[in-house]
XYZ file of C-alpha atoms in Angstrom:
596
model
C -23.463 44.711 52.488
C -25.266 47.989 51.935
C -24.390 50.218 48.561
C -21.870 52.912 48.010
C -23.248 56.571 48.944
C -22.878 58.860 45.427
C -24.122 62.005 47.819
C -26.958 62.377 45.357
C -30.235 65.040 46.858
C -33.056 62.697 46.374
C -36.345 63.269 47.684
C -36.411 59.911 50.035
C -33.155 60.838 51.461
C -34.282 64.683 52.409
C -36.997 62.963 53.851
C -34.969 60.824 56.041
C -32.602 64.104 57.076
C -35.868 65.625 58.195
C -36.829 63.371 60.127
C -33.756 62.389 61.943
C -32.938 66.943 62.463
C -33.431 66.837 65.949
C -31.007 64.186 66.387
C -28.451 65.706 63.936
C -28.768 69.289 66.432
C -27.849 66.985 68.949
C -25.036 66.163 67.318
C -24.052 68.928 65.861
C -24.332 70.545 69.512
C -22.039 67.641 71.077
C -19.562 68.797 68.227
C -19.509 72.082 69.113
C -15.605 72.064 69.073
C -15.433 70.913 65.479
C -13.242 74.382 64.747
C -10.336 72.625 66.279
C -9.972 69.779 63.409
C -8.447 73.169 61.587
C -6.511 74.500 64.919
C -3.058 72.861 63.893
C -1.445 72.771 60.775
C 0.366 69.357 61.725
C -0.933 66.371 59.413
C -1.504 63.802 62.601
C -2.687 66.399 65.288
C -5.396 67.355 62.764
C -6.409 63.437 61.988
C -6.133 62.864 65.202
C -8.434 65.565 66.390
C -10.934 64.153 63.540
C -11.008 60.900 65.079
C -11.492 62.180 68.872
C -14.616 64.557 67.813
C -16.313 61.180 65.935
C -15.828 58.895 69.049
C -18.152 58.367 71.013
C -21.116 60.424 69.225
C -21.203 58.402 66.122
C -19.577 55.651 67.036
C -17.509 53.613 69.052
C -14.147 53.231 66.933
C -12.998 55.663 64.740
C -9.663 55.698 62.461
C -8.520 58.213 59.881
C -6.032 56.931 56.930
C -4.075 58.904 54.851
C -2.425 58.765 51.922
C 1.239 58.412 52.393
C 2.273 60.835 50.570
C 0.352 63.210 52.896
C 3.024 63.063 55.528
C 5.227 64.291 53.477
C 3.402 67.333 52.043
C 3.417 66.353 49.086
C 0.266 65.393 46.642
C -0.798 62.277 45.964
C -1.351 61.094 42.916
C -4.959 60.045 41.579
C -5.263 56.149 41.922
C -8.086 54.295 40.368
C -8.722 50.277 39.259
C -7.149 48.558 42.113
C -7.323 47.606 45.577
C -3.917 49.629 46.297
C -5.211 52.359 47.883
C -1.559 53.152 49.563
C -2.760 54.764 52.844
C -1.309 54.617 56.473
C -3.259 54.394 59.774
C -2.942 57.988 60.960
C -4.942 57.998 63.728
C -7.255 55.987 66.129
C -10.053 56.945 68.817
C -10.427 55.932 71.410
C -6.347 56.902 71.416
C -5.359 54.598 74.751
C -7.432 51.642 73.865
C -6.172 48.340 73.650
C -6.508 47.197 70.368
C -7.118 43.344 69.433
C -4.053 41.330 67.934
C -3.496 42.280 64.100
C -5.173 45.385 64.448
C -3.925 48.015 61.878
C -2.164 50.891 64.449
C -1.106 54.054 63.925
C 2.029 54.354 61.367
C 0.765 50.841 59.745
C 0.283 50.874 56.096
C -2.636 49.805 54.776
C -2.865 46.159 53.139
C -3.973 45.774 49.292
C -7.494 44.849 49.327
C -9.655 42.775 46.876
C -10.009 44.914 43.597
C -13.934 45.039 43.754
C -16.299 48.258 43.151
C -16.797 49.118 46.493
C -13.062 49.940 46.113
C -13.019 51.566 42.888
C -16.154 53.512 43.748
C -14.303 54.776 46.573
C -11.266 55.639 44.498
C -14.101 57.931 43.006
C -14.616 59.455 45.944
C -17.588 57.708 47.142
C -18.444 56.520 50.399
C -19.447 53.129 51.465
C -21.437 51.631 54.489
C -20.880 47.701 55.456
C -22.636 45.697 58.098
C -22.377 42.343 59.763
C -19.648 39.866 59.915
C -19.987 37.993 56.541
C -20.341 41.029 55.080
C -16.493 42.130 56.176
C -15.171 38.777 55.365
C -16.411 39.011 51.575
C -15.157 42.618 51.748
C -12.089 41.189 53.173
C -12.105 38.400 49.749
C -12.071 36.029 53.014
C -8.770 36.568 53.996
C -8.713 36.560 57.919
C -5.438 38.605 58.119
C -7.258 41.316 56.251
C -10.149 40.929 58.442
C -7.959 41.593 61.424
C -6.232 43.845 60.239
C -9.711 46.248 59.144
C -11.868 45.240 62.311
C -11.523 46.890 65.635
C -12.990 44.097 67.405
C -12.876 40.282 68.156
C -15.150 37.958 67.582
C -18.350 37.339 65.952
C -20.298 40.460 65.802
C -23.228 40.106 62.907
C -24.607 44.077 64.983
C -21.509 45.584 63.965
C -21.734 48.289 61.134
C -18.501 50.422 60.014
C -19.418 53.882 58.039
C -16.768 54.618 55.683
C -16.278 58.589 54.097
C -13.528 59.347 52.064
C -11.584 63.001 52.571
C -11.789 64.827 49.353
C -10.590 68.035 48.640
C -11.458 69.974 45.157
C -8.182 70.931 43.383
C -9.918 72.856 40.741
C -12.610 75.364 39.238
C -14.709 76.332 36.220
C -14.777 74.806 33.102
C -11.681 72.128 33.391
C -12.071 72.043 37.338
C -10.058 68.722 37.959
C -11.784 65.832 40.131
C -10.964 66.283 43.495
C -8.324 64.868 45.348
C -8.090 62.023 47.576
C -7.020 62.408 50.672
C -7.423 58.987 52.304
C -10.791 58.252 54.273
C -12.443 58.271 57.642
C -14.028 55.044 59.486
C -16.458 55.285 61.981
C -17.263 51.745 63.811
C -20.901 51.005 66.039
C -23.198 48.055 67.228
C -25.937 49.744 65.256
C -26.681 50.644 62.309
C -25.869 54.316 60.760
C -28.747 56.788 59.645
C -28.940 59.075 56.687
C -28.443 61.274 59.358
C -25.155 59.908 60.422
C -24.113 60.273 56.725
C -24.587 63.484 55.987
C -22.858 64.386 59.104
C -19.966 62.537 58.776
C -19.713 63.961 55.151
C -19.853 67.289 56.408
C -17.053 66.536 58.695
C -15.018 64.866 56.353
C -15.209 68.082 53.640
C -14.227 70.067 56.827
C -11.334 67.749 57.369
C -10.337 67.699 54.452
C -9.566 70.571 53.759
C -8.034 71.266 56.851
C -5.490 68.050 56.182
C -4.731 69.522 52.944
C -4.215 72.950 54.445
C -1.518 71.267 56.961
C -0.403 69.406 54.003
C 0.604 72.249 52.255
C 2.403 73.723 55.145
C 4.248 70.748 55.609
C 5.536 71.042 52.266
C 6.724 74.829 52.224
C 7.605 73.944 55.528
C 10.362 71.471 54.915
C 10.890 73.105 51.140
C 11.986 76.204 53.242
C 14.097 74.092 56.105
C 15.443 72.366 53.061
C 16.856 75.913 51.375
C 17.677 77.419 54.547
C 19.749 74.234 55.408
C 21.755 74.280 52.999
C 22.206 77.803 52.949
C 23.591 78.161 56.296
C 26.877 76.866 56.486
C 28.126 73.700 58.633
C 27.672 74.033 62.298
C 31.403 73.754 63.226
C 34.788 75.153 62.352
C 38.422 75.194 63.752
C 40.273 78.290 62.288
C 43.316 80.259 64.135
C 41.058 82.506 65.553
C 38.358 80.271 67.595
C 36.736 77.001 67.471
C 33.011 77.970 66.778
C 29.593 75.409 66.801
C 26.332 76.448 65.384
C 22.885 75.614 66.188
C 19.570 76.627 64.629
C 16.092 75.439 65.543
C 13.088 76.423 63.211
C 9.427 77.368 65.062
C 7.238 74.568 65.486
C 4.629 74.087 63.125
C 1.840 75.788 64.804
C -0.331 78.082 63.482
C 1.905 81.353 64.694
C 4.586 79.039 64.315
C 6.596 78.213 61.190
C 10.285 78.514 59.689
C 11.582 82.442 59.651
C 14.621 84.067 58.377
C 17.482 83.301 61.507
C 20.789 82.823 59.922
C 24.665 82.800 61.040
C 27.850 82.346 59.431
C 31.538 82.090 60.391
C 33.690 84.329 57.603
C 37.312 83.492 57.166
C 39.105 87.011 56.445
C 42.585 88.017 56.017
C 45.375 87.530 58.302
C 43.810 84.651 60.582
C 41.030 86.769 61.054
C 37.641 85.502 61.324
C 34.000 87.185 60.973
C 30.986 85.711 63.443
C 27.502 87.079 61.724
C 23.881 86.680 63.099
C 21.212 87.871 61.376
C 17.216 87.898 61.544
C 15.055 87.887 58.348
C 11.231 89.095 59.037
C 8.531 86.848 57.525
C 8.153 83.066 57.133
C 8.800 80.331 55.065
C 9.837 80.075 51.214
C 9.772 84.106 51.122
C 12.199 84.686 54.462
C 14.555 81.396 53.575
C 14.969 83.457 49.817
C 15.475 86.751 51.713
C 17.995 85.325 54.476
C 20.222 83.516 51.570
C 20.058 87.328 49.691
C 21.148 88.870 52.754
C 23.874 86.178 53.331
C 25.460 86.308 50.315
C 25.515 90.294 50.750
C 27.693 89.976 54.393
C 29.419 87.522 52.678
C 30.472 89.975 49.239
C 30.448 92.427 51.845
C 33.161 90.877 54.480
C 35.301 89.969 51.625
C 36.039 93.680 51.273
C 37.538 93.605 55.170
C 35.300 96.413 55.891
C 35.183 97.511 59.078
C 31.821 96.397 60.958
C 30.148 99.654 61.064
C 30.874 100.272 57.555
C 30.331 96.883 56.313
C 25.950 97.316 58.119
C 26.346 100.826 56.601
C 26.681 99.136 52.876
C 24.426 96.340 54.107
C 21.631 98.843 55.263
C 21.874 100.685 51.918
C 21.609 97.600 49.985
C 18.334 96.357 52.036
C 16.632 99.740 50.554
C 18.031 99.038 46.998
C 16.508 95.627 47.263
C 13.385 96.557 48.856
C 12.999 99.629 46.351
C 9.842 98.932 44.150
C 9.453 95.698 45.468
C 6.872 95.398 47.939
C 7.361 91.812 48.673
C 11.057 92.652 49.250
C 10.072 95.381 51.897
C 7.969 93.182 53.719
C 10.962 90.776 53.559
C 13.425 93.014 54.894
C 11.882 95.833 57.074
C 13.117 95.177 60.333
C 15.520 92.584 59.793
C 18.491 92.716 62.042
C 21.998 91.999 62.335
C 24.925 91.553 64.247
C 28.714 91.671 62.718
C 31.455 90.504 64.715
C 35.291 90.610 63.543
C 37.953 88.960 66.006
C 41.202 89.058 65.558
C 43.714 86.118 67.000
C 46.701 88.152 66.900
C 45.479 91.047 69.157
C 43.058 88.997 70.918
C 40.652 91.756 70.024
C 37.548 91.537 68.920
C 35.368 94.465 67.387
C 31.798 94.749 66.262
C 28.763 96.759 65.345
C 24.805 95.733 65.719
C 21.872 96.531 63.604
C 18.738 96.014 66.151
C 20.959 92.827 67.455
C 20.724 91.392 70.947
C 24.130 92.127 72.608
C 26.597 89.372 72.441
C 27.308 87.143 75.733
C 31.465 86.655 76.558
C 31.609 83.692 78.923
C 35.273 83.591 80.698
C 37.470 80.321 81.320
C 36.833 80.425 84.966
C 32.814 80.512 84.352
C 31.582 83.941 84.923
C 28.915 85.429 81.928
C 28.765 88.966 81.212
C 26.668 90.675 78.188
C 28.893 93.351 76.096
C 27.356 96.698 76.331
C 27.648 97.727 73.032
C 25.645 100.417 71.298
C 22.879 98.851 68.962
C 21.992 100.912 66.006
C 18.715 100.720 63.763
C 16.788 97.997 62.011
C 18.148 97.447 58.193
C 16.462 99.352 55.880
C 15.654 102.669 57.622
C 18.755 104.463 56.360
C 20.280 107.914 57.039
C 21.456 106.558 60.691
C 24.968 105.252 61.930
C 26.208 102.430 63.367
C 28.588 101.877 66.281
C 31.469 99.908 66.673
C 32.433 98.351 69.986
C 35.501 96.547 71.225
C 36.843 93.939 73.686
C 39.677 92.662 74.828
C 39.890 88.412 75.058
C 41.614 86.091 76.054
C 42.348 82.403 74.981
C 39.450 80.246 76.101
C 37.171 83.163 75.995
C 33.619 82.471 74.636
C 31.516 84.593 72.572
C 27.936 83.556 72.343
C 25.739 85.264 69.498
C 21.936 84.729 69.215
C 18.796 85.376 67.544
C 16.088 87.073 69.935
C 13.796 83.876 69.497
C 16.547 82.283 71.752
C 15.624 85.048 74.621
C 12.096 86.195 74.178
C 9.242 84.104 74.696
C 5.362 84.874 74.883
C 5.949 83.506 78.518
C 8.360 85.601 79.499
C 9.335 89.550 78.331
C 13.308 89.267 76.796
C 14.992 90.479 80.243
C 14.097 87.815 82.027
C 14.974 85.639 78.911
C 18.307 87.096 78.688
C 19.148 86.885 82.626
C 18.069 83.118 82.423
C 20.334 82.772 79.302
C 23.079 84.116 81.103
C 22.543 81.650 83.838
C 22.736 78.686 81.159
C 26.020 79.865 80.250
C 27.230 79.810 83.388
C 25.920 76.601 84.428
C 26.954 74.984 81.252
C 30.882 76.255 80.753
C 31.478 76.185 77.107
C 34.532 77.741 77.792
C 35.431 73.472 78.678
C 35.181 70.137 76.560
C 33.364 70.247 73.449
C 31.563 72.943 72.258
C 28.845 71.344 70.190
C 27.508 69.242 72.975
C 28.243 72.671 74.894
C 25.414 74.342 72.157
C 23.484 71.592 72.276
C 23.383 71.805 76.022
C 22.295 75.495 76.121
C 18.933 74.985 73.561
C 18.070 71.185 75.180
C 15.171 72.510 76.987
C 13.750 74.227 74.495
C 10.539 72.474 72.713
C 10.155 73.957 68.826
C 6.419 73.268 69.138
C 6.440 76.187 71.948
C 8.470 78.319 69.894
C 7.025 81.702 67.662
C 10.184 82.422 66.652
C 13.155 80.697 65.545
C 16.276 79.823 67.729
C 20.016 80.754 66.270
C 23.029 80.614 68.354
C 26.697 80.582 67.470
C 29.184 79.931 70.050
C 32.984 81.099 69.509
C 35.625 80.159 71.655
C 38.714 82.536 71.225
C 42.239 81.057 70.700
C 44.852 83.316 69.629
C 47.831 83.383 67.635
C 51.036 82.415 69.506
C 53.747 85.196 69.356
C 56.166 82.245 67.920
C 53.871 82.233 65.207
C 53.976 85.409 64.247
C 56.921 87.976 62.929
C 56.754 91.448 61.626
C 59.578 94.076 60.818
C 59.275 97.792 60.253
C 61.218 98.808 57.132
C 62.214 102.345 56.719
C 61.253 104.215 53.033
C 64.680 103.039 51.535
C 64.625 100.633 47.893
C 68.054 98.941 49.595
C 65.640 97.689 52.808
C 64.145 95.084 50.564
C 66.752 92.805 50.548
C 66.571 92.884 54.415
C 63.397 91.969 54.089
C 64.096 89.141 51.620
C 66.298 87.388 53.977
C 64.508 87.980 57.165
C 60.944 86.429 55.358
C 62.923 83.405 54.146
C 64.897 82.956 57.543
C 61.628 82.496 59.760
C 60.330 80.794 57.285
C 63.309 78.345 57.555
C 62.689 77.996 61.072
C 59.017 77.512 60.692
C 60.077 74.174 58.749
C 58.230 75.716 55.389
C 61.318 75.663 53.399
C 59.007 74.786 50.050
C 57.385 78.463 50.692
C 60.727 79.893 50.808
C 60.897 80.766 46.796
C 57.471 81.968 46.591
C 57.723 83.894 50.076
C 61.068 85.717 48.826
C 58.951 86.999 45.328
C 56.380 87.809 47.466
C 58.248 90.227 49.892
C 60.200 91.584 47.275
C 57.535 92.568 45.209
C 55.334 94.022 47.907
C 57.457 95.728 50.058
C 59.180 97.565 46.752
C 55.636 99.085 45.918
C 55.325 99.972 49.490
C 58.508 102.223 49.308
C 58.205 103.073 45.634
C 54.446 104.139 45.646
C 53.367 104.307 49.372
C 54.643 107.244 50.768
C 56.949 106.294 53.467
C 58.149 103.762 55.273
C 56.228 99.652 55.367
C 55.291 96.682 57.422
C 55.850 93.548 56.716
C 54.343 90.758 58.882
C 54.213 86.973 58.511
C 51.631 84.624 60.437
C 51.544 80.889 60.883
C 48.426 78.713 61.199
C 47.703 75.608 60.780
C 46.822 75.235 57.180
C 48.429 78.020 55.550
C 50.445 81.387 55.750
C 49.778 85.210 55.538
C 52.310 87.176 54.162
C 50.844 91.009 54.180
C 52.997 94.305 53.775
C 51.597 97.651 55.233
C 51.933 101.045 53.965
C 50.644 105.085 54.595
C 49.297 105.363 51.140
C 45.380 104.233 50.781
C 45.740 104.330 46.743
C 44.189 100.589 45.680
C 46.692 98.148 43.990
C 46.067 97.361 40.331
C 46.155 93.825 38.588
C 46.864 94.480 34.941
C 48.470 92.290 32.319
C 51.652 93.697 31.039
C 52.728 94.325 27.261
C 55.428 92.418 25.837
C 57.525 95.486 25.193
C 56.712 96.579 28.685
C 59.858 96.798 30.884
C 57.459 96.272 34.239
C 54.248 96.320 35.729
C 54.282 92.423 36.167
C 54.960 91.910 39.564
C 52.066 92.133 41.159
C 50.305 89.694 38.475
C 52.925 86.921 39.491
C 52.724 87.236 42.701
C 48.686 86.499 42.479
C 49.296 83.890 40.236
C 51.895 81.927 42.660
C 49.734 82.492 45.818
C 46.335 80.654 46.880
C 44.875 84.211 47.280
C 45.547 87.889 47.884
C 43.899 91.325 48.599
C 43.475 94.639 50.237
C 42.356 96.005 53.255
C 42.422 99.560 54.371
C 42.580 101.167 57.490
C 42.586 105.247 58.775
C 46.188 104.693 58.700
C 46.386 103.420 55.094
C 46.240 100.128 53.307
C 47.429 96.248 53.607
C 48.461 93.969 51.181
C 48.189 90.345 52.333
C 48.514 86.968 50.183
C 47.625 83.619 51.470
C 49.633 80.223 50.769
C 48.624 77.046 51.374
C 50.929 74.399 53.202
C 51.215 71.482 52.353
C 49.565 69.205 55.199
C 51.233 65.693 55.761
């Protein structure tokens, strides 16, 4: 068994090199392609590629190993004094050979071997060079498992020589520059012996390989670290409200070099009175940076939407914050220049839904009896350039309807311009019918066919299907600017509510009314609304009124003859606010019923 290989310039060995330089341009000519071990930023596709550049030029078998924590991006740690070298086959070459029973394959951990020097030198990051079958059993502490388990062939072969090069990667510089790190190691197998020649090329290789594992490495680890905050920033992929049944879907880019995770987002907003908000959005930039800037930009729709701003105001607020944020900032502007958005409200009661687009795709509506239509609607400018308006557009639905919003990485393709991705979208609507069964598989149906690994951008879609409010679970009474109307309304609250079965509401639904509909008269300027609505969980009481002057909660004195009412009533209810509208405000409190 021949010595470890420190790498050391002596004069014999530059000799050798010289010698053997014609055959090394040879080599180096046959390896022309050696550019692609750094083409992919995917751990195995990069061993892999390592492997299939050796075979057959410097040998005839070739397997990379890597340490396991390499597959998961993360570092491994420095291991010395042992035979524990804890690294997994990765990759073998030839790829579709047969390989002989006990063979380590690729996914296999690597066995503990003897704890000799050969090992610990190469736990220093030396290389080592073996030759001849009882050479490889004493490696092997004459254990014929191991044996099998190392050497790619069977039987006696005293001719065959393995070449082993460990990856190495420096992790540091100047005066307390670190030792570099161990990657894991490179074998090359022949029936010959292996040159000085063969060395230093292999070496060469294996600094070029390593640092193009440890580049992938690295993006593997942002990679998932990003897929990991995204994830749990976008919120679960199905909900059942009044308003419509909705399933989400999002698939990151592939991990390609223009691949990689960007800033698509949705989210399905519960609002006031059974009303629901359906939000796309589309972050520029990738990884860590865009995940940070699409939970920002989340949690602004969100703070937004609980306002019940209308959707051209509520990207009009949105828009202005994107400049605040990006103000001074560069890192923010690249963030958010040219993000998009799309902000959908639907209401079940009047089956309507309205909504306004910043540089958003239009919206698909898919009908019960399968036909798929686009909604024209107006879209207005990227976030962040300011000064410009946004337009709202409505449409009438019915139950069963199905909205479909997107991300343009769903649509546009570097095979295809985003018309023909958008007419072949609107043929997998068609063909699939979410408007039937379940509309997860129904999602999952519409993005099957679409590989990640082919991807540049990534895919969002959020499906909606619409199903209204039943009139029998609704009631509403117009009350006339007169103090004695509130009783009225008293009794008529507490009688539906009767016949809704929710007689352990009743008490806190009669303070409610009373309360609400007396500031309407008293301080609204005419006449109110009052309108209950069932669903399935809880109930909206809201009370509607001329006057757009905002409600105050304040605590009252204890010598104060009123000014409490309005602080009981949000103290009995699950939640409360206000909404406004051009024809004034709404008041609105939410109970929660009691589900048996």
């Amino acid at each position: 068994m021949k010595g470890t290989f420190p790498g050391s310039n002596n004069s014999e060995k530059d000799q050798a090199l010289n010698t053997s330089a014609s055959q090394l341009r040879r080599q180096l000519e046959s390896l022309s392609s050696v550019a692609s071990i750094g083409a992919s930023l995917d751990v195995e596709t990069t061993a892999q590629r390592l492997a299939d550049l050796i075979v057959p030029e410097l040998g005839d078998f070739a397997n990379v190993n890597l340490a396991r924590e390499i597959h998961d991006g993360e570092e491994p740690p420095e291991r010395t004094g042992g035979g524990n070298l804890a690294l997994r086959r990765t990759a073998l070459a030839p790829a579709d050979r047969q390989w002989p029973e006990g063979y380590l394959l690729v996914g296999d951990d690597l066995p503990i071997l003897p704890n000799q020097a050969v090992i610990r030198n190469f736990q220093a990051g030396q290389g080592f060079s073996i030759s001849g079958r009882s050479h490889f059993m004493a490696a092997c502490d004459h254990n014929l498992d191991t044996f099998r388990a190392f050497v790619p062939v069977d039987g006696d072969n005293e001719e065959l020589s393995l070449l082993c090069i460990p990856l190495v990667t420096e992790r540091g510089r100047g005066p307390l520059e670190q030792p570099g790190l161990l990657l894991g190691s490179v074998e090359v197998w022949r029936s010959a012996p292996f040159t000085d020649a063969d060395l230093r090329l292999l070496q060469w290789l294996a600094t070029y390989a390593a640092v193009s594992i440890d580049n992938a490495r690295r993006y593997t680890r942002e990679h998932r670290l990003a897929l990991a905050l995204q994830q749990s920033l976008l919120p679960s992929a199905q909900f059942g409200m009044a308003a419509a049944e909705t399933a989400g879907i999002y698939l990151p880019a592939g991990s390609g070099t223009t691949g990689g995770l960007g800033g698509d987002w949705f989210d399905v907003i519960r609002l006031s009175s059974a009303r629901v908000a359906l939000v796309v959005g589309d972050v520029v930039g990738r990884g860590v940076y865009a995940a940070v800037a699409m939970g920002r930009m989340r949690t602004a729709v969100r703070t937004l939407a609980d306002l019940d701003l209308a959707p051209d105001e509520l990207l009009t607020h949105l828009d202005d914050l994107v400049i605040q944020m990006a103000e001074g900032d560069e890192a923010a502007e690249k963030d958010f220049a040219g993000s998009s958005c799309i902000y959908a409200v639907l209401d079940p009661t009047t089956r309507r839904c309205a909504m306004a687009s910043a540089g958003h795709p239009p919206p698909a509506l898919v009908r019960p009896d399968g036909t798929a239509e686009y909604i024209p609607l107006i879209p207005g400018p990227l976030l962040g350039v300011g000064g410009l308006a946004f337009e709202v557009t409505e449409v009438d639905l019915r139950d069963g309807d199905v909205l479909a919003l997107y991300s343009d990485g769903l649509v546009e393709h570097p095979w295809k311009d985003i018309d023909r991705g958008m007419a072949d979208f609107r043929e997998s609507l068609v063909s699939t019918r979410p408007a039937d069964g379940d509309l997860d598989v129904a999602a999952s149906r519409l993005v099957s066919g679409i590989s990640p690994d082919d991807l540049r951008d990534d895919v969002t879609l959020l499906l909606a299907r619409v199903r209204g409010v039943s009139d029998e679970d609704t009631a509403s009474w117009e009350i006339p600017a007169d103090p004695a109307e509130v009783a009225g309304s008293r009794q008529n609250a507490v009688d539906r509510i009767s016949d809704w079965g929710l007689d352990e509401l009743a008490f806190t639904t009669e303070l409610v009314v009373s309360e609400l509909v007396t500031n309407a008269i008293r301080y609204g300027g005419g006449g109110a609304t009052l309108r209950l609505i069932r669903e399935s969980d809880r109930l909206t009481c809201e009370v509607s009124d001329p006057s757009s002057t905002a409600p105050h909660l304040k605590r009252a004195r204890d010598t104060d003859e009123g000014g409490r009412g309005l602080y009981i009533t949000a103290r009995l209810v699950t939640r409360w606010g206000v909404r406004y509208s051009p024809a004034g405000k709404t008041i609105w409190t939410e109970q929660h019923l009691r589900l048996v």
